Protein backbone atom coordinates (compact mmCIF):
# COMPACT_ATOMS: atom_id res chain seq x y z
CA UNK A 1 0.00 0.00 0.00
CA UNK A 2 1.33 3.47 -0.91
CA UNK A 3 1.64 6.06 1.81
CA UNK A 4 0.34 9.55 1.14
CA UNK A 5 3.03 12.20 1.42
CA UNK A 6 2.01 15.81 1.75
CA UNK A 7 4.16 18.89 1.39
CA UNK A 8 5.85 20.98 -1.25
CA UNK A 9 8.76 20.05 -3.43
CA UNK A 10 11.87 22.19 -3.61
CA UNK A 11 10.94 23.37 -7.11
CA UNK A 12 7.52 24.56 -5.95
CA UNK A 13 9.09 26.51 -3.08
CA UNK A 14 11.63 28.13 -5.44
CA UNK A 15 8.87 29.19 -7.86
CA UNK A 16 6.90 30.80 -5.03
CA UNK A 17 10.04 32.63 -3.80
CA UNK A 18 10.75 33.99 -7.30
CA UNK A 19 7.16 35.24 -7.61
CA UNK A 20 7.28 36.92 -4.18
CA UNK A 21 10.62 38.59 -5.05
CA UNK A 22 9.19 39.87 -8.33
CA UNK A 23 6.13 41.33 -6.58
CA UNK A 24 8.29 43.03 -3.92
CA UNK A 25 10.52 44.53 -6.61
CA UNK A 26 7.52 45.98 -8.40
CA UNK A 27 5.82 47.16 -5.21
CA UNK A 28 8.77 49.09 -3.74
CA UNK A 29 9.22 52.36 -5.63
CA UNK A 30 12.73 53.09 -6.75
CA UNK A 31 14.38 56.05 -5.07
CA UNK A 32 15.16 58.61 -7.75
CA UNK A 33 18.16 60.95 -7.66
CA UNK A 34 15.74 63.81 -7.05
CA UNK A 35 14.37 62.05 -3.94
CA UNK A 36 17.91 61.54 -2.64
CA UNK A 37 18.67 65.23 -3.23
CA UNK A 38 15.48 66.27 -1.40
CA UNK A 39 16.53 64.15 1.57
CA UNK A 40 20.03 65.69 1.62
CA UNK A 41 18.66 69.24 1.32
CA UNK A 42 16.14 68.58 4.10
CA UNK A 43 18.95 67.22 6.29
CA UNK A 44 21.11 70.27 5.58
CA UNK A 45 18.33 72.71 6.53
CA UNK A 46 17.64 70.76 9.74
CA UNK A 47 21.35 70.92 10.61
CA UNK A 48 21.42 74.72 10.17
CA UNK A 49 18.46 75.18 12.54
CA UNK A 50 19.88 72.72 15.06
CA UNK A 51 23.33 74.35 14.95
CA UNK A 52 21.87 77.82 15.46
CA UNK A 53 19.87 76.58 18.47
CA UNK A 54 22.88 74.74 19.94
CA UNK A 55 25.10 77.82 19.56
CA UNK A 56 22.58 79.92 21.49
CA UNK A 57 22.01 77.35 24.25
CA UNK A 58 25.69 76.54 24.76
CA UNK A 59 26.95 80.14 24.35
CA UNK A 60 29.58 78.85 21.95
CA UNK A 61 30.50 79.53 18.34
CA UNK A 62 29.79 76.76 15.84
CA UNK A 63 30.38 76.47 12.15
CA UNK A 64 29.02 74.37 9.32
CA UNK A 65 31.90 73.18 7.14
CA UNK A 66 31.53 72.42 3.43
CA UNK A 67 34.27 70.43 1.71
CA UNK A 68 34.17 70.90 -2.07
CA UNK A 69 37.05 68.99 -3.70
CA UNK A 70 38.00 69.98 -7.24
CA UNK A 71 38.30 66.30 -8.19
CA UNK A 72 35.04 65.28 -9.88
CA UNK A 73 35.27 61.76 -8.46
CA UNK A 74 35.41 62.82 -4.81
CA UNK A 75 32.16 63.40 -2.96
CA UNK A 76 31.20 66.75 -1.49
CA UNK A 77 30.69 66.61 2.27
CA UNK A 78 29.51 68.78 5.16
CA UNK A 79 29.73 68.61 8.96
CA UNK A 80 29.55 70.79 12.08
CA UNK A 81 32.48 71.99 14.19
CA UNK A 82 32.45 73.79 17.55
CA UNK A 83 34.90 76.33 18.93
CA UNK A 84 37.30 74.49 21.24
CA UNK A 85 39.06 77.56 22.63
CA UNK A 86 37.09 79.85 24.93
CA UNK A 87 38.01 83.51 25.27
CA UNK A 88 40.47 83.40 22.39
CA UNK A 89 40.04 85.35 19.17
CA UNK A 90 38.77 82.82 16.66
CA UNK A 91 38.79 83.10 12.92
CA UNK A 92 35.14 83.60 12.10
CA UNK A 93 35.28 84.25 8.39
CA UNK A 94 36.27 82.22 5.38
CA UNK A 95 39.19 84.57 4.66
CA UNK A 96 40.72 84.27 8.16
CA UNK A 97 40.63 80.49 8.41
CA UNK A 98 43.35 78.13 7.24
CA UNK A 99 42.57 74.69 5.88
CA UNK A 100 42.26 71.99 8.46
CA UNK A 101 44.46 68.99 7.78
CA UNK A 102 42.73 65.62 7.58
CA UNK A 103 42.90 63.74 10.86
CA UNK A 104 43.66 66.81 13.01
CA UNK A 105 41.34 67.12 15.96
CA UNK A 106 41.29 70.91 15.90
CA UNK A 107 42.35 73.47 13.35
CA UNK A 108 44.74 76.33 14.01
CA UNK A 109 41.73 78.56 14.42
CA UNK A 110 40.35 76.66 17.39
CA UNK A 111 37.52 74.58 15.93
CA UNK A 112 37.02 70.83 16.21
CA UNK A 113 34.42 68.32 15.04
CA UNK A 114 31.20 68.34 17.08
CA UNK A 115 29.67 64.84 17.24
CA UNK A 116 26.44 66.07 18.89
CA UNK A 117 25.02 67.51 15.68
CA UNK A 118 26.80 65.55 12.96
CA UNK A 119 28.37 62.31 14.11
CA UNK A 120 30.45 62.09 10.93
CA UNK A 121 30.91 63.87 7.64
CA UNK A 122 27.71 63.73 5.62
CA UNK A 123 27.92 63.48 1.84
CA UNK A 124 25.70 64.72 -0.92
CA UNK A 125 24.10 61.93 -2.97
CA UNK A 126 26.21 60.45 -5.75
CA UNK A 127 26.28 62.71 -8.79
CA UNK A 128 25.51 65.91 -6.86
CA UNK A 129 27.95 68.67 -5.87
CA UNK A 130 28.04 72.01 -4.13
CA UNK A 131 28.23 74.28 -7.18
CA UNK A 132 29.29 77.21 -5.01
CA UNK A 133 28.59 78.95 -1.73
CA UNK A 134 28.00 82.70 -1.82
CA UNK A 135 28.48 85.01 1.15
CA UNK A 136 28.18 88.29 -0.73
CA UNK A 137 28.21 89.46 -4.33
CA UNK A 138 32.03 89.44 -4.25
CA UNK A 139 32.64 86.45 -1.97
CA UNK A 140 31.86 83.15 -3.73
CA UNK A 141 33.65 79.87 -2.96
CA UNK A 142 33.61 77.16 -5.62
CA UNK A 143 36.20 74.70 -4.29
CA UNK A 144 38.07 73.91 -1.10
CA UNK A 145 36.40 74.55 2.24
CA UNK A 146 33.69 77.07 3.07
CA UNK A 147 32.28 77.90 6.50
CA UNK A 148 28.96 79.22 7.78
CA UNK A 149 29.35 80.54 11.35
CA UNK A 150 26.71 80.36 14.11
CA UNK A 151 27.16 82.78 17.01
CA UNK A 152 25.85 82.59 20.62
CA UNK A 153 23.73 85.71 20.08
CA UNK A 154 21.73 83.79 17.46
CA UNK A 155 23.28 85.38 14.38
CA UNK A 156 24.37 83.25 11.43
CA UNK A 157 26.63 84.07 8.49
CA UNK A 158 24.35 85.00 5.60
CA UNK A 159 24.97 82.47 2.84
CA UNK A 160 23.49 81.01 -0.31
CA UNK A 161 24.33 77.37 -1.05
CA UNK A 162 24.01 76.05 -4.60
CA UNK A 163 23.70 72.32 -5.29
CA UNK A 164 23.72 70.79 -8.78
CA UNK A 165 24.09 67.55 -10.68
CA UNK A 166 25.83 69.49 -13.49
CA UNK A 167 22.99 68.58 -15.85
CA UNK A 168 19.51 69.93 -15.33
CA UNK A 169 19.07 70.23 -11.56
CA UNK A 170 20.07 73.37 -9.67
CA UNK A 171 18.87 73.95 -6.12
CA UNK A 172 19.51 76.95 -3.88
CA UNK A 173 19.42 77.05 -0.08
CA UNK A 174 19.25 80.56 1.38
CA UNK A 175 20.46 80.72 5.01
CA UNK A 176 18.74 83.51 6.94
CA UNK A 177 21.26 85.43 9.06
CA UNK A 178 18.78 86.11 11.89
CA UNK A 179 17.02 82.76 12.25
CA UNK A 180 19.41 80.20 10.77
CA UNK A 181 16.52 78.78 8.74
CA UNK A 182 17.18 77.61 5.22
CA UNK A 183 14.79 78.55 2.44
CA UNK A 184 14.93 76.05 -0.44
CA UNK A 185 14.51 77.12 -4.06
CA UNK A 186 14.45 74.65 -6.95
CA UNK A 187 16.48 76.88 -9.26
CA UNK A 188 19.80 78.72 -9.22
CA UNK A 189 19.43 82.09 -7.51
CA UNK A 190 22.47 84.19 -6.66
CA UNK A 191 22.71 86.30 -3.54
CA UNK A 192 22.14 89.36 -5.73
CA UNK A 193 18.83 87.91 -7.02
CA UNK A 194 17.57 87.28 -3.48
CA UNK A 195 18.33 90.68 -1.94
PDB file of N, CA, C and O in Angstrom, residues 57-91:
ATOM      1  N   UNK A  57      22.151  78.007  22.949  1.00  0.00           N
ATOM      2  CA  UNK A  57      22.006  77.352  24.249  1.00  0.00           C
ATOM      3  C   UNK A  57      23.346  77.111  24.941  1.00  0.00           C
ATOM      4  O   UNK A  57      23.431  77.156  26.162  1.00  0.00           O
ATOM      5  N   UNK A  58      24.380  76.848  24.170  1.00  0.00           N
ATOM      6  CA  UNK A  58      25.685  76.539  24.763  1.00  0.00           C
ATOM      7  C   UNK A  58      26.583  77.764  24.896  1.00  0.00           C
ATOM      8  O   UNK A  58      27.665  77.679  25.463  1.00  0.00           O
ATOM      9  N   UNK A  59      26.142  78.904  24.356  1.00  0.00           N
ATOM     10  CA  UNK A  59      26.945  80.136  24.345  1.00  0.00           C
ATOM     11  C   UNK A  59      28.320  79.881  23.735  1.00  0.00           C
ATOM     12  O   UNK A  59      29.345  80.330  24.249  1.00  0.00           O
ATOM     13  N   UNK A  60      28.334  79.171  22.635  1.00  0.00           N
ATOM     14  CA  UNK A  60      29.578  78.846  21.955  1.00  0.00           C
ATOM     15  C   UNK A  60      29.410  79.138  20.462  1.00  0.00           C
ATOM     16  O   UNK A  60      28.299  79.191  19.956  1.00  0.00           O
ATOM     17  N   UNK A  61      30.531  79.317  19.791  1.00  0.00           N
ATOM     18  CA  UNK A  61      30.504  79.533  18.339  1.00  0.00           C
ATOM     19  C   UNK A  61      30.611  78.175  17.646  1.00  0.00           C
ATOM     20  O   UNK A  61      31.438  77.344  18.008  1.00  0.00           O
ATOM     21  N   UNK A  62      29.768  77.978  16.653  1.00  0.00           N
ATOM     22  CA  UNK A  62      29.788  76.759  15.839  1.00  0.00           C
ATOM     23  C   UNK A  62      29.962  77.163  14.389  1.00  0.00           C
ATOM     24  O   UNK A  62      29.725  78.311  14.028  1.00  0.00           O
ATOM     25  N   UNK A  63      30.346  76.209  13.575  1.00  0.00           N
ATOM     26  CA  UNK A  63      30.380  76.469  12.147  1.00  0.00           C
ATOM     27  C   UNK A  63      30.017  75.214  11.372  1.00  0.00           C
ATOM     28  O   UNK A  63      30.307  74.097  11.802  1.00  0.00           O
ATOM     29  N   UNK A  64      29.360  75.440  10.243  1.00  0.00           N
ATOM     30  CA  UNK A  64      29.019  74.367   9.316  1.00  0.00           C
ATOM     31  C   UNK A  64      30.083  74.390   8.235  1.00  0.00           C
ATOM     32  O   UNK A  64      30.298  75.416   7.593  1.00  0.00           O
ATOM     33  N   UNK A  65      30.778  73.268   8.072  1.00  0.00           N
ATOM     34  CA  UNK A  65      31.900  73.180   7.138  1.00  0.00           C
ATOM     35  C   UNK A  65      31.441  72.461   5.873  1.00  0.00           C
ATOM     36  O   UNK A  65      30.801  71.412   5.942  1.00  0.00           O
ATOM     37  N   UNK A  66      31.799  73.031   4.735  1.00  0.00           N
ATOM     38  CA  UNK A  66      31.526  72.418   3.434  1.00  0.00           C
ATOM     39  C   UNK A  66      32.863  72.084   2.789  1.00  0.00           C
ATOM     40  O   UNK A  66      33.716  72.961   2.656  1.00  0.00           O
ATOM     41  N   UNK A  67      33.047  70.837   2.398  1.00  0.00           N
ATOM     42  CA  UNK A  67      34.269  70.427   1.707  1.00  0.00           C
ATOM     43  C   UNK A  67      33.906  70.162   0.250  1.00  0.00           C
ATOM     44  O   UNK A  67      33.131  69.261  -0.047  1.00  0.00           O
ATOM     45  N   UNK A  68      34.480  70.971  -0.645  1.00  0.00           N
ATOM     46  CA  UNK A  68      34.170  70.899  -2.067  1.00  0.00           C
ATOM     47  C   UNK A  68      35.434  70.600  -2.860  1.00  0.00           C
ATOM     48  O   UNK A  68      36.081  71.520  -3.373  1.00  0.00           O
ATOM     49  N   UNK A  69      35.831  69.314  -2.957  1.00  0.00           N
ATOM     50  CA  UNK A  69      37.049  68.994  -3.704  1.00  0.00           C
ATOM     51  C   UNK A  69      36.900  69.302  -5.191  1.00  0.00           C
ATOM     52  O   UNK A  69      35.814  69.188  -5.754  1.00  0.00           O
ATOM     53  N   UNK A  70      38.021  69.695  -5.810  1.00  0.00           N
ATOM     54  CA  UNK A  70      37.998  69.977  -7.242  1.00  0.00           C
ATOM     55  C   UNK A  70      37.877  68.695  -8.055  1.00  0.00           C
ATOM     56  O   UNK A  70      37.338  68.705  -9.161  1.00  0.00           O
ATOM     57  N   UNK A  71      38.367  67.589  -7.507  1.00  0.00           N
ATOM     58  CA  UNK A  71      38.304  66.299  -8.191  1.00  0.00           C
ATOM     59  C   UNK A  71      36.850  65.870  -8.351  1.00  0.00           C
ATOM     60  O   UNK A  71      36.127  65.721  -7.370  1.00  0.00           O
ATOM     61  N   UNK A  72      36.425  65.663  -9.583  1.00  0.00           N
ATOM     62  CA  UNK A  72      35.039  65.283  -9.881  1.00  0.00           C
ATOM     63  C   UNK A  72      34.623  63.966  -9.236  1.00  0.00           C
ATOM     64  O   UNK A  72      33.458  63.731  -8.983  1.00  0.00           O
ATOM     65  N   UNK A  73      35.585  63.082  -8.984  1.00  0.00           N
ATOM     66  CA  UNK A  73      35.271  61.756  -8.462  1.00  0.00           C
ATOM     67  C   UNK A  73      35.056  61.744  -6.954  1.00  0.00           C
ATOM     68  O   UNK A  73      34.465  60.824  -6.418  1.00  0.00           O
ATOM     69  N   UNK A  74      35.554  62.766  -6.263  1.00  0.00           N
ATOM     70  CA  UNK A  74      35.406  62.818  -4.806  1.00  0.00           C
ATOM     71  C   UNK A  74      34.062  63.428  -4.441  1.00  0.00           C
ATOM     72  O   UNK A  74      33.582  64.354  -5.081  1.00  0.00           O
ATOM     73  N   UNK A  75      33.480  62.905  -3.364  1.00  0.00           N
ATOM     74  CA  UNK A  75      32.163  63.401  -2.955  1.00  0.00           C
ATOM     75  C   UNK A  75      32.294  64.697  -2.158  1.00  0.00           C
ATOM     76  O   UNK A  75      33.297  64.947  -1.494  1.00  0.00           O
ATOM     77  N   UNK A  76      31.266  65.506  -2.237  1.00  0.00           N
ATOM     78  CA  UNK A  76      31.201  66.753  -1.490  1.00  0.00           C
ATOM     79  C   UNK A  76      30.535  66.459  -0.152  1.00  0.00           C
ATOM     80  O   UNK A  76      29.488  65.826  -0.100  1.00  0.00           O
ATOM     81  N   UNK A  77      31.155  66.933   0.931  1.00  0.00           N
ATOM     82  CA  UNK A  77      30.687  66.610   2.271  1.00  0.00           C
ATOM     83  C   UNK A  77      30.443  67.873   3.089  1.00  0.00           C
ATOM     84  O   UNK A  77      30.901  68.959   2.743  1.00  0.00           O
ATOM     85  N   UNK A  78      29.744  67.690   4.211  1.00  0.00           N
ATOM     86  CA  UNK A  78      29.507  68.782   5.156  1.00  0.00           C
ATOM     87  C   UNK A  78      29.422  68.209   6.555  1.00  0.00           C
ATOM     88  O   UNK A  78      29.048  67.054   6.741  1.00  0.00           O
ATOM     89  N   UNK A  79      29.791  69.017   7.561  1.00  0.00           N
ATOM     90  CA  UNK A  79      29.729  68.607   8.960  1.00  0.00           C
ATOM     91  C   UNK A  79      29.793  69.854   9.839  1.00  0.00           C
ATOM     92  O   UNK A  79      30.038  70.952   9.346  1.00  0.00           O
ATOM     93  N   UNK A  80      29.561  69.671  11.137  1.00  0.00           N
ATOM     94  CA  UNK A  80      29.547  70.787  12.084  1.00  0.00           C
ATOM     95  C   UNK A  80      30.765  70.709  12.986  1.00  0.00           C
ATOM     96  O   UNK A  80      31.150  69.630  13.445  1.00  0.00           O
ATOM     97  N   UNK A  81      31.371  71.866  13.243  1.00  0.00           N
ATOM     98  CA  UNK A  81      32.479  71.990  14.191  1.00  0.00           C
ATOM     99  C   UNK A  81      32.117  73.031  15.246  1.00  0.00           C
ATOM    100  O   UNK A  81      31.361  73.962  14.965  1.00  0.00           O
ATOM    101  N   UNK A  82      32.674  72.847  16.448  1.00  0.00           N
ATOM    102  CA  UNK A  82      32.455  73.791  17.550  1.00  0.00           C
ATOM    103  C   UNK A  82      33.783  74.434  17.921  1.00  0.00           C
ATOM    104  O   UNK A  82      34.849  73.828  17.761  1.00  0.00           O
ATOM    105  N   UNK A  83      33.701  75.655  18.446  1.00  0.00           N
ATOM    106  CA  UNK A  83      34.904  76.327  18.929  1.00  0.00           C
ATOM    107  C   UNK A  83      35.423  75.560  20.140  1.00  0.00           C
ATOM    108  O   UNK A  83      34.664  75.235  21.055  1.00  0.00           O
ATOM    109  N   UNK A  84      36.708  75.253  20.145  1.00  0.00           N
ATOM    110  CA  UNK A  84      37.299  74.494  21.244  1.00  0.00           C
ATOM    111  C   UNK A  84      38.091  75.386  22.196  1.00  0.00           C
ATOM    112  O   UNK A  84      38.482  74.944  23.263  1.00  0.00           O
ATOM    113  N   UNK A  85      38.322  76.615  21.787  1.00  0.00           N
ATOM    114  CA  UNK A  85      39.059  77.557  22.631  1.00  0.00           C
ATOM    115  C   UNK A  85      38.106  78.648  23.091  1.00  0.00           C
ATOM    116  O   UNK A  85      37.514  79.342  22.279  1.00  0.00           O
ATOM    117  N   UNK A  86      37.962  78.805  24.380  1.00  0.00           N
ATOM    118  CA  UNK A  86      37.089  79.851  24.935  1.00  0.00           C
ATOM    119  C   UNK A  86      37.932  81.100  25.211  1.00  0.00           C
ATOM    120  O   UNK A  86      39.062  81.011  25.660  1.00  0.00           O
ATOM    121  N   UNK A  87      37.350  82.258  24.943  1.00  0.00           N
ATOM    122  CA  UNK A  87      38.012  83.514  25.275  1.00  0.00           C
ATOM    123  C   UNK A  87      39.187  83.849  24.392  1.00  0.00           C
ATOM    124  O   UNK A  87      39.946  84.752  24.684  1.00  0.00           O
ATOM    125  N   UNK A  88      39.369  83.128  23.303  1.00  0.00           N
ATOM    126  CA  UNK A  88      40.471  83.399  22.388  1.00  0.00           C
ATOM    127  C   UNK A  88      39.862  83.916  21.097  1.00  0.00           C
ATOM    128  O   UNK A  88      38.794  83.478  20.677  1.00  0.00           O
ATOM    129  N   UNK A  89      40.544  84.847  20.448  1.00  0.00           N
ATOM    130  CA  UNK A  89      40.038  85.349  19.173  1.00  0.00           C
ATOM    131  C   UNK A  89      40.063  84.215  18.159  1.00  0.00           C
ATOM    132  O   UNK A  89      41.099  83.629  17.892  1.00  0.00           O
ATOM    133  N   UNK A  90      38.898  83.889  17.639  1.00  0.00           N
ATOM    134  CA  UNK A  90      38.773  82.818  16.662  1.00  0.00           C
ATOM    135  C   UNK A  90      38.588  83.402  15.279  1.00  0.00           C
ATOM    136  O   UNK A  90      38.012  84.474  15.123  1.00  0.00           O
ATOM    137  N   UNK A  91      39.073  82.698  14.286  1.00  0.00           N
ATOM    138  CA  UNK A  91      38.790  83.103  12.915  1.00  0.00           C
ATOM    139  C   UNK A  91      37.319  82.797  12.657  1.00  0.00           C
ATOM    140  O   UNK A  91      36.885  81.672  12.820  1.00  0.00           O
TER     141      UNK A  91
END
